[in-house]
mmCIF file of C-alpha atoms and ligand atoms in Angstrom:
data_model
loop_
_atom_site.group_PDB
_atom_site.id
_atom_site.type_symbol
_atom_site.label_atom_id
_atom_site.label_comp_id
_atom_site.label_asym_id
_atom_site.label_seq_id
_atom_site.Cartn_x
_atom_site.Cartn_y
_atom_site.Cartn_z
ATOM 1 C CA UNK A 1 -6.611 5.362 4.723
ATOM 2 C CA UNK A 2 -8.563 7.222 7.407
ATOM 3 C CA UNK A 3 -11.898 8.723 6.344
ATOM 4 C CA UNK A 4 -13.221 11.699 8.333
ATOM 5 C CA UNK A 5 -16.491 10.803 10.075
ATOM 6 C CA UNK A 6 -18.363 13.613 11.844
ATOM 7 C CA UNK A 7 -20.534 11.420 14.055
ATOM 8 C CA UNK A 8 -18.666 8.391 15.480
ATOM 9 C CA UNK A 9 -20.411 5.024 15.044
ATOM 10 C CA UNK A 10 -21.448 3.535 18.419
ATOM 11 C CA UNK A 11 -20.175 -0.062 18.640
ATOM 12 C CA UNK A 12 -21.171 -2.949 20.886
ATOM 13 C CA UNK A 13 -18.875 -5.969 21.134
ATOM 14 C CA UNK A 14 -20.427 -9.448 21.518
ATOM 15 C CA UNK A 15 -17.901 -11.904 23.008
ATOM 16 C CA UNK A 16 -15.051 -10.261 24.931
ATOM 17 C CA UNK A 17 -12.404 -12.994 24.701
ATOM 18 C CA UNK A 18 -9.003 -12.815 23.036
ATOM 19 C CA UNK A 19 -9.920 -10.975 19.835
ATOM 20 C CA UNK A 20 -13.129 -9.350 21.148
ATOM 21 C CA UNK A 21 -11.150 -7.615 23.904
ATOM 22 C CA UNK A 22 -8.600 -6.422 21.332
ATOM 23 C CA UNK A 23 -11.337 -5.018 19.059
ATOM 24 C CA UNK A 24 -13.028 -3.390 22.080
ATOM 25 C CA UNK A 25 -9.773 -1.715 23.059
ATOM 26 C CA UNK A 26 -9.217 -0.513 19.481
ATOM 27 C CA UNK A 27 -12.779 0.865 19.316
ATOM 28 C CA UNK A 28 -12.350 2.672 22.642
ATOM 29 C CA UNK A 29 -8.897 4.114 21.941
ATOM 30 C CA UNK A 30 -7.711 3.864 18.386
ATOM 31 C CA UNK A 31 -10.288 3.511 15.617
ATOM 32 C CA UNK A 32 -11.170 6.743 13.859
ATOM 33 C CA UNK A 33 -14.930 7.236 13.480
ATOM 34 C CA UNK A 34 -15.899 4.723 16.167
ATOM 35 C CA UNK A 35 -16.706 4.689 19.856
ATOM 36 C CA UNK A 36 -17.223 1.758 22.223
ATOM 37 C CA UNK A 37 -20.632 1.939 23.902
ATOM 38 C CA UNK A 38 -21.466 -1.597 25.134
ATOM 39 C CA UNK A 39 -19.955 -5.024 25.814
ATOM 40 C CA UNK A 40 -21.641 -8.429 26.209
ATOM 41 C CA UNK A 41 -20.214 -11.774 27.226
ATOM 42 C CA UNK A 42 -21.937 -14.731 28.944
ATOM 43 C CA UNK A 43 -19.113 -14.482 31.497
ATOM 44 C CA UNK A 44 -20.493 -11.341 33.144
ATOM 45 C CA UNK A 45 -17.303 -10.601 35.072
ATOM 46 C CA UNK A 46 -15.318 -10.597 31.827
ATOM 47 C CA UNK A 47 -17.660 -7.991 30.328
ATOM 48 C CA UNK A 48 -17.748 -5.952 33.531
ATOM 49 C CA UNK A 49 -13.949 -5.872 33.948
ATOM 50 C CA UNK A 50 -13.345 -4.935 30.305
ATOM 51 C CA UNK A 51 -16.007 -2.199 30.502
ATOM 52 C CA UNK A 52 -14.329 -0.727 33.589
ATOM 53 C CA UNK A 53 -10.867 -0.847 31.993
ATOM 54 C CA UNK A 54 -12.044 0.781 28.752
ATOM 55 C CA UNK A 55 -14.504 3.313 30.169
ATOM 56 C CA UNK A 56 -17.377 1.602 28.351
ATOM 57 C CA UNK A 57 -20.751 2.836 29.674
ATOM 58 C CA UNK A 58 -22.760 -0.440 29.358
ATOM 59 C CA UNK A 59 -22.085 -4.152 29.775
ATOM 60 C CA UNK A 60 -24.179 -7.297 30.072
ATOM 61 C CA UNK A 61 -24.007 -11.098 30.186
ATOM 62 C CA UNK A 62 -26.781 -11.148 27.535
ATOM 63 C CA UNK A 63 -26.215 -9.721 24.071
ATOM 64 C CA UNK A 64 -29.959 -9.162 23.594
ATOM 65 C CA UNK A 65 -29.579 -6.286 26.075
ATOM 66 C CA UNK A 66 -26.755 -4.835 23.987
ATOM 67 C CA UNK A 67 -28.927 -5.138 20.855
ATOM 68 C CA UNK A 68 -31.788 -3.299 22.596
ATOM 69 C CA UNK A 69 -29.470 -0.352 23.408
ATOM 70 C CA UNK A 70 -30.194 2.564 21.010
ATOM 71 C CA UNK A 71 -26.598 3.798 21.486
ATOM 72 C CA UNK A 72 -25.406 0.625 19.710
ATOM 73 C CA UNK A 73 -25.444 1.306 15.988
ATOM 74 C CA UNK A 74 -23.025 -1.450 14.983
ATOM 75 C CA UNK A 75 -21.812 -4.685 16.549
ATOM 76 C CA UNK A 76 -18.578 -6.649 16.488
ATOM 77 C CA UNK A 77 -19.389 -10.363 16.767
ATOM 78 C CA UNK A 78 -16.366 -12.033 18.388
ATOM 79 C CA UNK A 79 -17.918 -15.076 20.040
ATOM 80 C CA UNK A 80 -16.749 -18.583 19.012
ATOM 81 C CA UNK A 81 -17.741 -19.429 15.421
ATOM 82 C CA UNK A 82 -20.508 -21.847 16.403
ATOM 83 C CA UNK A 83 -22.465 -18.844 17.749
ATOM 84 C CA UNK A 84 -21.809 -16.390 14.903
ATOM 85 C CA UNK A 85 -24.931 -17.152 12.858
ATOM 86 C CA UNK A 86 -27.321 -16.706 15.809
ATOM 87 C CA UNK A 87 -25.692 -13.412 16.785
ATOM 88 C CA UNK A 88 -25.739 -12.148 13.186
ATOM 89 C CA UNK A 89 -29.435 -13.013 12.770
ATOM 90 C CA UNK A 90 -30.327 -11.287 16.062
ATOM 91 C CA UNK A 91 -28.231 -8.200 15.221
ATOM 92 C CA UNK A 92 -29.671 -7.969 11.705
ATOM 93 C CA UNK A 93 -33.222 -8.203 13.068
ATOM 94 C CA UNK A 94 -32.342 -5.386 15.485
ATOM 95 C CA UNK A 95 -31.180 -3.281 12.504
ATOM 96 C CA UNK A 96 -27.514 -3.106 13.578
ATOM 97 C CA UNK A 97 -24.542 -2.902 11.197
ATOM 98 C CA UNK A 98 -22.467 -6.074 11.659
ATOM 99 C CA UNK A 99 -18.741 -6.721 11.732
ATOM 100 C CA UNK A 100 -18.257 -10.462 12.339
ATOM 101 C CA UNK A 101 -15.022 -12.258 13.098
ATOM 102 C CA UNK A 102 -14.047 -15.108 10.783
ATOM 103 C CA UNK A 103 -15.280 -17.663 10.013
ATOM 104 C CA UNK A 104 -18.855 -16.701 9.125
ATOM 105 C CA UNK A 105 -19.863 -20.180 10.365
ATOM 106 C CA UNK A 106 -18.607 -23.764 10.390
ATOM 107 C CA UNK A 107 -21.164 -25.020 7.858
ATOM 108 C CA UNK A 108 -23.061 -23.622 4.882
ATOM 109 C CA UNK A 109 -26.530 -24.017 6.424
ATOM 110 C CA UNK A 110 -25.617 -21.646 9.282
ATOM 111 C CA UNK A 111 -23.718 -19.326 6.908
ATOM 112 C CA UNK A 112 -26.690 -19.047 4.567
ATOM 113 C CA UNK A 113 -29.076 -18.411 7.463
ATOM 114 C CA UNK A 114 -26.861 -15.471 8.504
ATOM 115 C CA UNK A 115 -26.498 -14.203 4.926
ATOM 116 C CA UNK A 116 -30.257 -14.267 4.399
ATOM 117 C CA UNK A 117 -30.880 -12.309 7.625
ATOM 118 C CA UNK A 118 -28.317 -9.619 6.688
ATOM 119 C CA UNK A 119 -29.676 -9.292 3.135
ATOM 120 C CA UNK A 120 -33.265 -9.169 4.403
ATOM 121 C CA UNK A 121 -32.443 -6.421 6.917
ATOM 122 C CA UNK A 122 -30.231 -4.549 4.428
ATOM 123 C CA UNK A 123 -27.630 -3.738 7.131
ATOM 124 C CA UNK A 124 -23.914 -3.163 6.392
ATOM 125 C CA UNK A 125 -21.728 -6.241 6.951
ATOM 126 C CA UNK A 126 -17.997 -6.954 7.042
ATOM 127 C CA UNK A 127 -16.104 -10.162 7.853
ATOM 128 C CA UNK A 128 -12.863 -10.130 9.884
ATOM 129 C CA UNK A 129 -10.406 -10.854 7.065
ATOM 130 C CA UNK A 130 -7.906 -8.308 8.404
ATOM 131 C CA UNK A 131 -5.115 -9.304 6.027
ATOM 132 C CA UNK A 132 -6.965 -7.293 3.334
ATOM 133 C CA UNK A 133 -6.347 -4.178 5.483
ATOM 134 C CA UNK A 134 -2.660 -4.875 6.174
ATOM 135 C CA UNK A 135 -0.546 -2.330 4.238
ATOM 136 C CA UNK A 136 1.683 -4.980 2.596
ATOM 137 C CA UNK A 137 -1.224 -7.193 1.490
ATOM 138 C CA UNK A 138 -3.065 -4.085 0.224
ATOM 139 C CA UNK A 139 0.021 -3.077 -1.827
ATOM 140 C CA UNK A 140 0.229 -6.560 -3.346
ATOM 141 C CA UNK A 141 -3.448 -6.300 -4.305
ATOM 142 C CA UNK A 142 -2.790 -2.954 -5.979
ATOM 143 C CA UNK A 143 0.014 -4.476 -8.064
ATOM 144 C CA UNK A 144 -2.456 -7.150 -9.177
ATOM 145 C CA UNK A 145 -5.225 -4.630 -9.944
ATOM 146 C CA UNK A 146 -2.931 -2.336 -11.950
ATOM 147 C CA UNK A 147 -1.700 -5.410 -13.861
ATOM 148 C CA UNK A 148 1.919 -4.625 -12.963
ATOM 149 C CA UNK A 149 2.411 -8.343 -12.316
ATOM 150 C CA UNK A 150 0.836 -9.242 -15.675
ATOM 151 C CA UNK A 151 -1.352 -12.336 -15.845
ATOM 152 C CA UNK A 152 -1.477 -14.053 -12.466
ATOM 153 C CA UNK A 153 -0.332 -17.669 -12.777
ATOM 154 C CA UNK A 154 0.786 -18.847 -9.328
ATOM 155 C CA UNK A 155 -0.191 -17.860 -5.788
ATOM 156 C CA UNK A 156 0.910 -18.983 -2.374
ATOM 157 C CA UNK A 157 -0.251 -18.257 1.170
ATOM 158 C CA UNK A 158 0.749 -19.748 4.493
ATOM 159 C CA UNK A 159 -0.030 -19.463 8.183
ATOM 160 C CA UNK A 160 2.050 -20.986 10.940
ATOM 161 C CA UNK A 161 0.930 -20.519 14.531
ATOM 162 C CA UNK A 162 3.535 -20.615 17.323
ATOM 163 C CA UNK A 163 2.038 -23.371 19.500
ATOM 164 C CA UNK A 164 -0.818 -25.740 20.257
ATOM 165 C CA UNK A 165 -1.842 -25.025 23.820
ATOM 166 C CA UNK A 166 -4.950 -27.196 24.226
ATOM 167 C CA UNK A 167 -5.200 -29.926 21.579
ATOM 168 C CA UNK A 168 -8.423 -31.152 23.195
ATOM 169 C CA UNK A 169 -10.067 -27.818 22.384
ATOM 170 C CA UNK A 170 -9.252 -28.016 18.647
ATOM 171 C CA UNK A 171 -12.297 -29.191 16.674
ATOM 172 C CA UNK A 172 -11.843 -31.463 13.648
ATOM 173 C CA UNK A 173 -11.326 -29.275 10.614
ATOM 174 C CA UNK A 174 -10.134 -26.228 12.582
ATOM 175 C CA UNK A 175 -6.973 -25.987 10.530
ATOM 176 C CA UNK A 176 -9.145 -25.295 7.461
ATOM 177 C CA UNK A 177 -12.189 -23.553 8.993
ATOM 178 C CA UNK A 178 -10.405 -21.330 11.533
ATOM 179 C CA UNK A 179 -6.806 -20.945 10.301
ATOM 180 C CA UNK A 180 -6.473 -21.519 6.545
ATOM 181 C CA UNK A 181 -9.727 -19.612 5.972
ATOM 182 C CA UNK A 182 -7.530 -16.466 6.088
ATOM 183 C CA UNK A 183 -5.265 -17.953 3.394
ATOM 184 C CA UNK A 184 -8.244 -18.941 1.244
ATOM 185 C CA UNK A 185 -9.413 -15.334 1.388
ATOM 186 C CA UNK A 186 -5.914 -14.061 0.508
ATOM 187 C CA UNK A 187 -5.795 -16.476 -2.444
ATOM 188 C CA UNK A 188 -9.050 -14.917 -3.745
ATOM 189 C CA UNK A 189 -8.033 -11.339 -2.807
ATOM 190 C CA UNK A 190 -4.809 -11.540 -4.851
ATOM 191 C CA UNK A 191 -6.103 -13.578 -7.809
ATOM 192 C CA UNK A 192 -7.203 -10.664 -9.998
ATOM 193 C CA UNK A 193 -10.845 -11.782 -10.041
ATOM 194 C CA UNK A 194 -10.230 -15.474 -10.836
ATOM 195 C CA UNK A 195 -12.197 -17.889 -8.644
ATOM 196 C CA UNK A 196 -10.991 -21.273 -7.375
ATOM 197 C CA UNK A 197 -12.870 -24.207 -8.903
ATOM 198 C CA UNK A 198 -11.009 -27.227 -7.515
ATOM 199 C CA UNK A 199 -9.310 -27.993 -4.209
ATOM 200 C CA UNK A 200 -6.968 -30.852 -3.283
ATOM 201 C CA UNK A 201 -5.694 -31.141 0.266
ATOM 202 C CA UNK A 202 -3.608 -33.281 2.570
ATOM 203 C CA UNK A 203 -3.554 -32.886 6.339
ATOM 204 C CA UNK A 204 -2.282 -34.898 9.272
ATOM 205 C CA UNK A 205 -1.246 -34.766 12.925
ATOM 206 C CA UNK A 206 2.541 -34.377 12.476
ATOM 207 C CA UNK A 207 3.133 -32.265 15.587
ATOM 208 C CA UNK A 208 1.058 -34.396 17.958
ATOM 209 C CA UNK A 209 0.800 -37.815 16.241
ATOM 210 C CA UNK A 210 -0.692 -39.338 19.415
ATOM 211 C CA UNK A 211 -3.763 -37.218 18.717
ATOM 212 C CA UNK A 212 -4.246 -38.626 15.175
ATOM 213 C CA UNK A 213 -6.798 -41.255 16.317
ATOM 214 C CA UNK A 214 -8.863 -38.433 17.813
ATOM 215 C CA UNK A 215 -8.979 -36.664 14.441
ATOM 216 C CA UNK A 216 -6.516 -33.830 15.131
ATOM 217 C CA UNK A 217 -5.184 -32.174 11.969
ATOM 218 C CA UNK A 218 -2.247 -29.905 12.911
ATOM 219 C CA UNK A 219 -0.430 -29.637 9.556
ATOM 220 C CA UNK A 220 -1.997 -29.131 6.126
ATOM 221 C CA UNK A 221 -1.178 -28.359 2.525
ATOM 222 C CA UNK A 222 -3.810 -27.373 -0.030
ATOM 223 C CA UNK A 223 -3.632 -26.993 -3.812
ATOM 224 C CA UNK A 224 -6.174 -24.847 -5.658
ATOM 225 C CA UNK A 225 -6.997 -24.524 -9.349
ATOM 226 C CA UNK A 226 -8.768 -21.384 -10.617
ATOM 227 C CA UNK A 227 -11.367 -20.929 -13.351
ATOM 228 C CA UNK A 228 -8.732 -19.228 -15.580
ATOM 229 C CA UNK A 229 -6.168 -22.016 -15.080
ATOM 230 C CA UNK A 230 -4.045 -20.275 -12.410
ATOM 231 C CA UNK A 231 -2.789 -22.431 -9.524
ATOM 232 C CA UNK A 232 -2.164 -21.848 -5.824
ATOM 233 C CA UNK A 233 -0.928 -23.562 -2.705
ATOM 234 C CA UNK A 234 -1.672 -22.837 0.925
ATOM 235 C CA UNK A 235 -0.147 -24.493 3.937
ATOM 236 C CA UNK A 236 -0.510 -24.274 7.680
ATOM 237 C CA UNK A 237 1.081 -25.590 10.830
ATOM 238 C CA UNK A 238 -0.046 -25.222 14.422
ATOM 239 C CA UNK A 239 3.530 -25.152 15.772
ATOM 240 C CA UNK A 240 6.328 -22.998 14.379
ATOM 241 C CA UNK A 241 8.993 -22.974 17.117
ATOM 242 C CA UNK A 242 10.281 -19.604 15.889
ATOM 243 C CA UNK A 243 7.048 -17.577 16.132
ATOM 244 C CA UNK A 244 4.030 -16.463 14.155
ATOM 245 C CA UNK A 245 4.650 -16.807 10.430
ATOM 246 C CA UNK A 246 2.335 -15.420 7.759
ATOM 247 C CA UNK A 247 3.494 -15.002 4.179
ATOM 248 C CA UNK A 248 2.030 -14.770 0.695
ATOM 249 C CA UNK A 249 3.268 -14.607 -2.871
ATOM 250 C CA UNK A 250 1.600 -13.672 -6.129
ATOM 251 C CA UNK A 251 3.445 -14.507 -9.341
ATOM 252 C CA UNK A 252 2.474 -13.353 -12.795
ATOM 253 C CA UNK A 253 3.746 -13.063 -16.376
ATOM 254 C CA UNK A 254 5.310 -9.644 -15.591
ATOM 255 C CA UNK A 255 6.669 -10.139 -12.065
ATOM 256 C CA UNK A 256 6.182 -11.326 -8.517
ATOM 257 C CA UNK A 257 5.133 -9.746 -5.219
ATOM 258 C CA UNK A 258 5.859 -11.343 -1.908
ATOM 259 C CA UNK A 259 4.394 -10.360 1.474
ATOM 260 C CA UNK A 260 6.031 -11.226 4.788
ATOM 261 C CA UNK A 261 9.606 -11.706 3.498
ATOM 262 C CA UNK A 262 12.374 -9.133 3.188
ATOM 263 C CA UNK A 263 14.967 -9.251 0.428
ATOM 264 C CA UNK A 264 18.721 -9.149 0.961
ATOM 265 C CA UNK A 265 19.540 -12.280 2.942
ATOM 266 C CA UNK A 266 20.914 -15.388 1.303
ATOM 267 C CA UNK A 267 19.360 -17.656 3.872
ATOM 268 C CA UNK A 268 16.832 -17.253 6.640
ATOM 269 C CA UNK A 269 17.366 -19.601 9.558
ATOM 270 C CA UNK A 270 14.821 -19.831 12.360
ATOM 271 C CA UNK A 271 15.197 -22.009 15.465
ATOM 272 C CA UNK A 272 13.448 -22.062 18.830
ATOM 273 C CA UNK A 273 16.440 -20.247 20.375
ATOM 274 C CA UNK A 274 16.910 -17.554 17.769
ATOM 275 C CA UNK A 275 16.810 -16.433 14.180
ATOM 276 C CA UNK A 276 18.750 -14.245 11.761
ATOM 277 C CA UNK A 277 15.398 -12.623 10.968
ATOM 278 C CA UNK A 278 13.249 -12.958 14.103
ATOM 279 C CA UNK A 279 9.489 -13.115 13.744
ATOM 280 C CA UNK A 280 7.003 -11.896 16.342
ATOM 281 C CA UNK A 281 5.396 -14.537 18.559
ATOM 282 C CA UNK A 282 1.969 -12.950 18.701
ATOM 283 C CA UNK A 283 -0.429 -12.435 15.814
ATOM 284 C CA UNK A 284 -1.624 -9.114 17.234
ATOM 285 C CA UNK A 285 1.940 -7.777 16.855
ATOM 286 C CA UNK A 286 1.859 -8.716 13.177
ATOM 287 C CA UNK A 287 -1.636 -7.436 12.381
ATOM 288 C CA UNK A 288 -2.052 -4.635 14.951
ATOM 289 C CA UNK A 289 -2.440 -1.976 12.278
ATOM 290 C CA UNK A 290 -4.717 -4.185 10.158
ATOM 291 C CA UNK A 291 -7.121 -4.896 13.053
ATOM 292 C CA UNK A 292 -7.603 -1.147 13.610
ATOM 293 C CA UNK A 293 -7.801 -0.419 9.870
ATOM 294 C CA UNK A 294 -10.508 -3.022 9.203
ATOM 295 C CA UNK A 295 -12.760 -1.477 11.898
ATOM 296 C CA UNK A 296 -12.046 2.069 10.665
ATOM 297 C CA UNK A 297 -13.012 0.919 7.166
ATOM 298 C CA UNK A 298 -16.207 -0.660 8.492
ATOM 299 C CA UNK A 299 -17.166 2.515 10.434
ATOM 300 C CA UNK A 300 -16.638 4.526 7.224
ATOM 301 C CA UNK A 301 -18.749 1.989 5.315
ATOM 302 C CA UNK A 302 -21.549 2.289 7.913
ATOM 303 C CA UNK A 303 -21.519 6.065 7.308
ATOM 304 C CA UNK A 304 -21.616 5.523 3.525
ATOM 305 C CA UNK A 305 -18.059 6.857 3.078
ATOM 306 C CA UNK A 306 -16.338 3.635 1.979
ATOM 307 C CA UNK A 307 -17.339 0.784 -0.313
ATOM 308 C CA UNK A 308 -18.051 -2.643 1.159
ATOM 309 C CA UNK A 309 -14.972 -4.866 1.510
ATOM 310 C CA UNK A 310 -14.525 -8.334 3.042
ATOM 311 C CA UNK A 311 -18.168 -8.880 2.105
ATOM 312 C CA UNK A 312 -20.731 -11.592 2.793
ATOM 313 C CA UNK A 313 -19.771 -13.163 -0.553
ATOM 314 C CA UNK A 314 -16.086 -13.135 0.473
ATOM 315 C CA UNK A 315 -16.983 -14.733 3.811
ATOM 316 C CA UNK A 316 -18.992 -17.487 2.113
ATOM 317 C CA UNK A 317 -16.432 -18.120 -0.645
ATOM 318 C CA UNK A 318 -13.615 -18.695 1.862
ATOM 319 C CA UNK A 319 -15.861 -21.009 3.901
ATOM 320 C CA UNK A 320 -16.652 -23.043 0.756
ATOM 321 C CA UNK A 321 -12.888 -23.443 0.133
ATOM 322 C CA UNK A 322 -12.290 -24.517 3.739
ATOM 323 C CA UNK A 323 -15.103 -27.099 3.535
ATOM 324 C CA UNK A 324 -13.728 -28.367 0.196
ATOM 325 C CA UNK A 325 -10.239 -28.733 1.686
ATOM 326 C CA UNK A 326 -11.623 -30.640 4.673
ATOM 327 C CA UNK A 327 -13.612 -32.981 2.409
ATOM 328 C CA UNK A 328 -10.598 -33.476 0.115
ATOM 329 C CA UNK A 329 -8.507 -34.525 3.113
ATOM 330 C CA UNK A 330 -11.216 -36.921 4.314
ATOM 331 C CA UNK A 331 -11.917 -38.459 0.882
ATOM 332 C CA UNK A 332 -8.353 -38.366 -0.546
ATOM 333 C CA UNK A 333 -9.444 -36.817 -3.834
ATOM 334 C CA UNK A 334 -9.706 -33.421 -5.532
ATOM 335 C CA UNK A 335 -13.018 -31.717 -4.761
ATOM 336 C CA UNK A 336 -14.813 -29.539 -7.303
ATOM 337 C CA UNK A 337 -16.214 -26.378 -5.738
ATOM 338 C CA UNK A 338 -19.612 -27.289 -7.252
ATOM 339 C CA UNK A 339 -19.758 -30.293 -4.917
ATOM 340 C CA UNK A 340 -19.701 -27.903 -1.932
ATOM 341 C CA UNK A 341 -21.999 -25.239 -3.322
ATOM 342 C CA UNK A 342 -24.972 -27.593 -3.657
HETATM 343 N N1 NAD B 1 -9.140 -12.364 12.635
HETATM 344 C C1 NAD B 1 -8.270 -12.935 13.450
HETATM 345 O O1 NAD B 1 -7.062 -12.850 13.254
HETATM 346 C C2 NAD B 1 -8.776 -13.689 14.650
HETATM 347 C C3 NAD B 1 -7.922 -13.934 15.732
HETATM 348 C C4 NAD B 1 -8.431 -14.630 16.817
HETATM 349 C C5 NAD B 1 -9.745 -15.080 16.821
HETATM 350 N N2 NAD B 1 -10.534 -14.851 15.735
HETATM 351 C C6 NAD B 1 -11.927 -15.340 15.686
HETATM 352 O O2 NAD B 1 -12.674 -14.656 16.685
HETATM 353 C C7 NAD B 1 -13.633 -15.528 17.277
HETATM 354 C C8 NAD B 1 -13.371 -15.582 18.780
HETATM 355 O O3 NAD B 1 -12.094 -16.115 19.008
HETATM 356 P P1 NAD B 1 -11.292 -15.866 20.385
HETATM 357 O O4 NAD B 1 -9.947 -16.449 20.154
HETATM 358 O O5 NAD B 1 -11.406 -14.453 20.788
HETATM 359 O O6 NAD B 1 -12.120 -16.799 21.394
HETATM 360 P P2 NAD B 1 -12.146 -16.705 22.978
HETATM 361 O O7 NAD B 1 -12.572 -18.068 23.437
HETATM 362 O O8 NAD B 1 -10.889 -16.117 23.514
HETATM 363 O O9 NAD B 1 -13.329 -15.678 23.293
HETATM 364 C C9 NAD B 1 -14.674 -15.935 22.990
HETATM 365 C C10 NAD B 1 -15.533 -15.136 23.986
HETATM 366 O O10 NAD B 1 -16.891 -15.299 23.571
HETATM 367 C C11 NAD B 1 -17.674 -15.579 24.738
HETATM 368 N N3 NAD B 1 -18.838 -16.357 24.313
HETATM 369 C C12 NAD B 1 -19.017 -17.704 24.352
HETATM 370 N N4 NAD B 1 -20.242 -18.010 23.872
HETATM 371 C C13 NAD B 1 -20.834 -16.846 23.525
HETATM 372 C C14 NAD B 1 -22.089 -16.519 22.957
HETATM 373 N N5 NAD B 1 -22.983 -17.462 22.634
HETATM 374 N N6 NAD B 1 -22.359 -15.209 22.731
HETATM 375 C C15 NAD B 1 -21.472 -14.252 23.025
HETATM 376 N N7 NAD B 1 -20.267 -14.503 23.566
HETATM 377 C C16 NAD B 1 -19.943 -15.791 23.792
HETATM 378 C C17 NAD B 1 -16.741 -16.321 25.666
HETATM 379 O O11 NAD B 1 -17.178 -16.223 27.025
HETATM 380 C C18 NAD B 1 -15.411 -15.620 25.414
HETATM 381 O O12 NAD B 1 -15.217 -14.526 26.290
HETATM 382 C C19 NAD B 1 -13.483 -16.880 16.549
HETATM 383 O O13 NAD B 1 -14.408 -16.953 15.511
HETATM 384 C C20 NAD B 1 -12.066 -16.816 16.013
HETATM 385 O O14 NAD B 1 -11.877 -17.595 14.837
HETATM 386 C C21 NAD B 1 -10.081 -14.142 14.664
#
């Protein structure tokens, strides 16, 4: 849904890599109620080139300059996750509204430092859980909210990336903290208000077993139990030879909704050379609309015309689930959420 905004929100983008450049382009060309006014990246040439391509009036290698710019009313934080908390604290202290890419952080100490700064400054915040803004996921949520699926009993969410390009660049726990964090959010988004209380996970290096001694986890399955007894599974793989594969299912006493699958085929067969239902190879092709919609929603929220969504609490809750799944894999036992909260 597009909300009319008289005065566009001026955005600065911090970190102009893969997703930062995509958000910058959306802000410059596509997002209703927003305009791109500044870019910052420690690689100055990256910021300069993107600014020239997008007609952005200001760029810098230092995001403090972007934060000092009065034209910047809101920021998109799209640096690597290890730097999110510092950027959020600095932006909050500068009084900017903050859209931050997932994950909020890689540990709870950094996450809570960021949360405290945002709450103290009282600035609007949104986390980059774009699946919430995808039309199919949003429809599934509506079916849950209107109770058309009855009592939710089972949920499922999966993410399969097309390829591992640089295994050396994948930090231990990435499959939970960077990838499955989206699925953990979906499994809260579609649960009708129930909250996960226990997590059990298995993960291994099945794609690149030679990397197992170095701690690579490239394949994972996670089981969750909710406070009302409902159950869920999530799984992820870093190499699906047939493309980018995201699906979800929510099953209740009155029906089932499934996202990412079409009806009408007896069997779906994917191989590296072809498929009877081909999937895109690039996540931006799958979530193009959602990436623009989440920023349009945030701009409307900054102007007080839309309620907060993908909140600080949502960001923290998904991080807690990712940390629980990582610990469950390391300790080979179910982990109660209370063990992570403390
Ligand atoms: N929501 C999604 O679907 C989605 C998709 C991709 C990435 N992401 C998230 O976005 C973030 C960035 O991922 P990416 O794939 O674009 O990474 P990337 O490596 O392609 O880009 C990161 C950019 O940040 C810059 N940078 C490095 N340190 C910085 C700092 N301290 N301050 C500011 N900029 C800094 C780098 O120079 C680089 O240009 C990650 O948190 C990632 O999980 C989300």
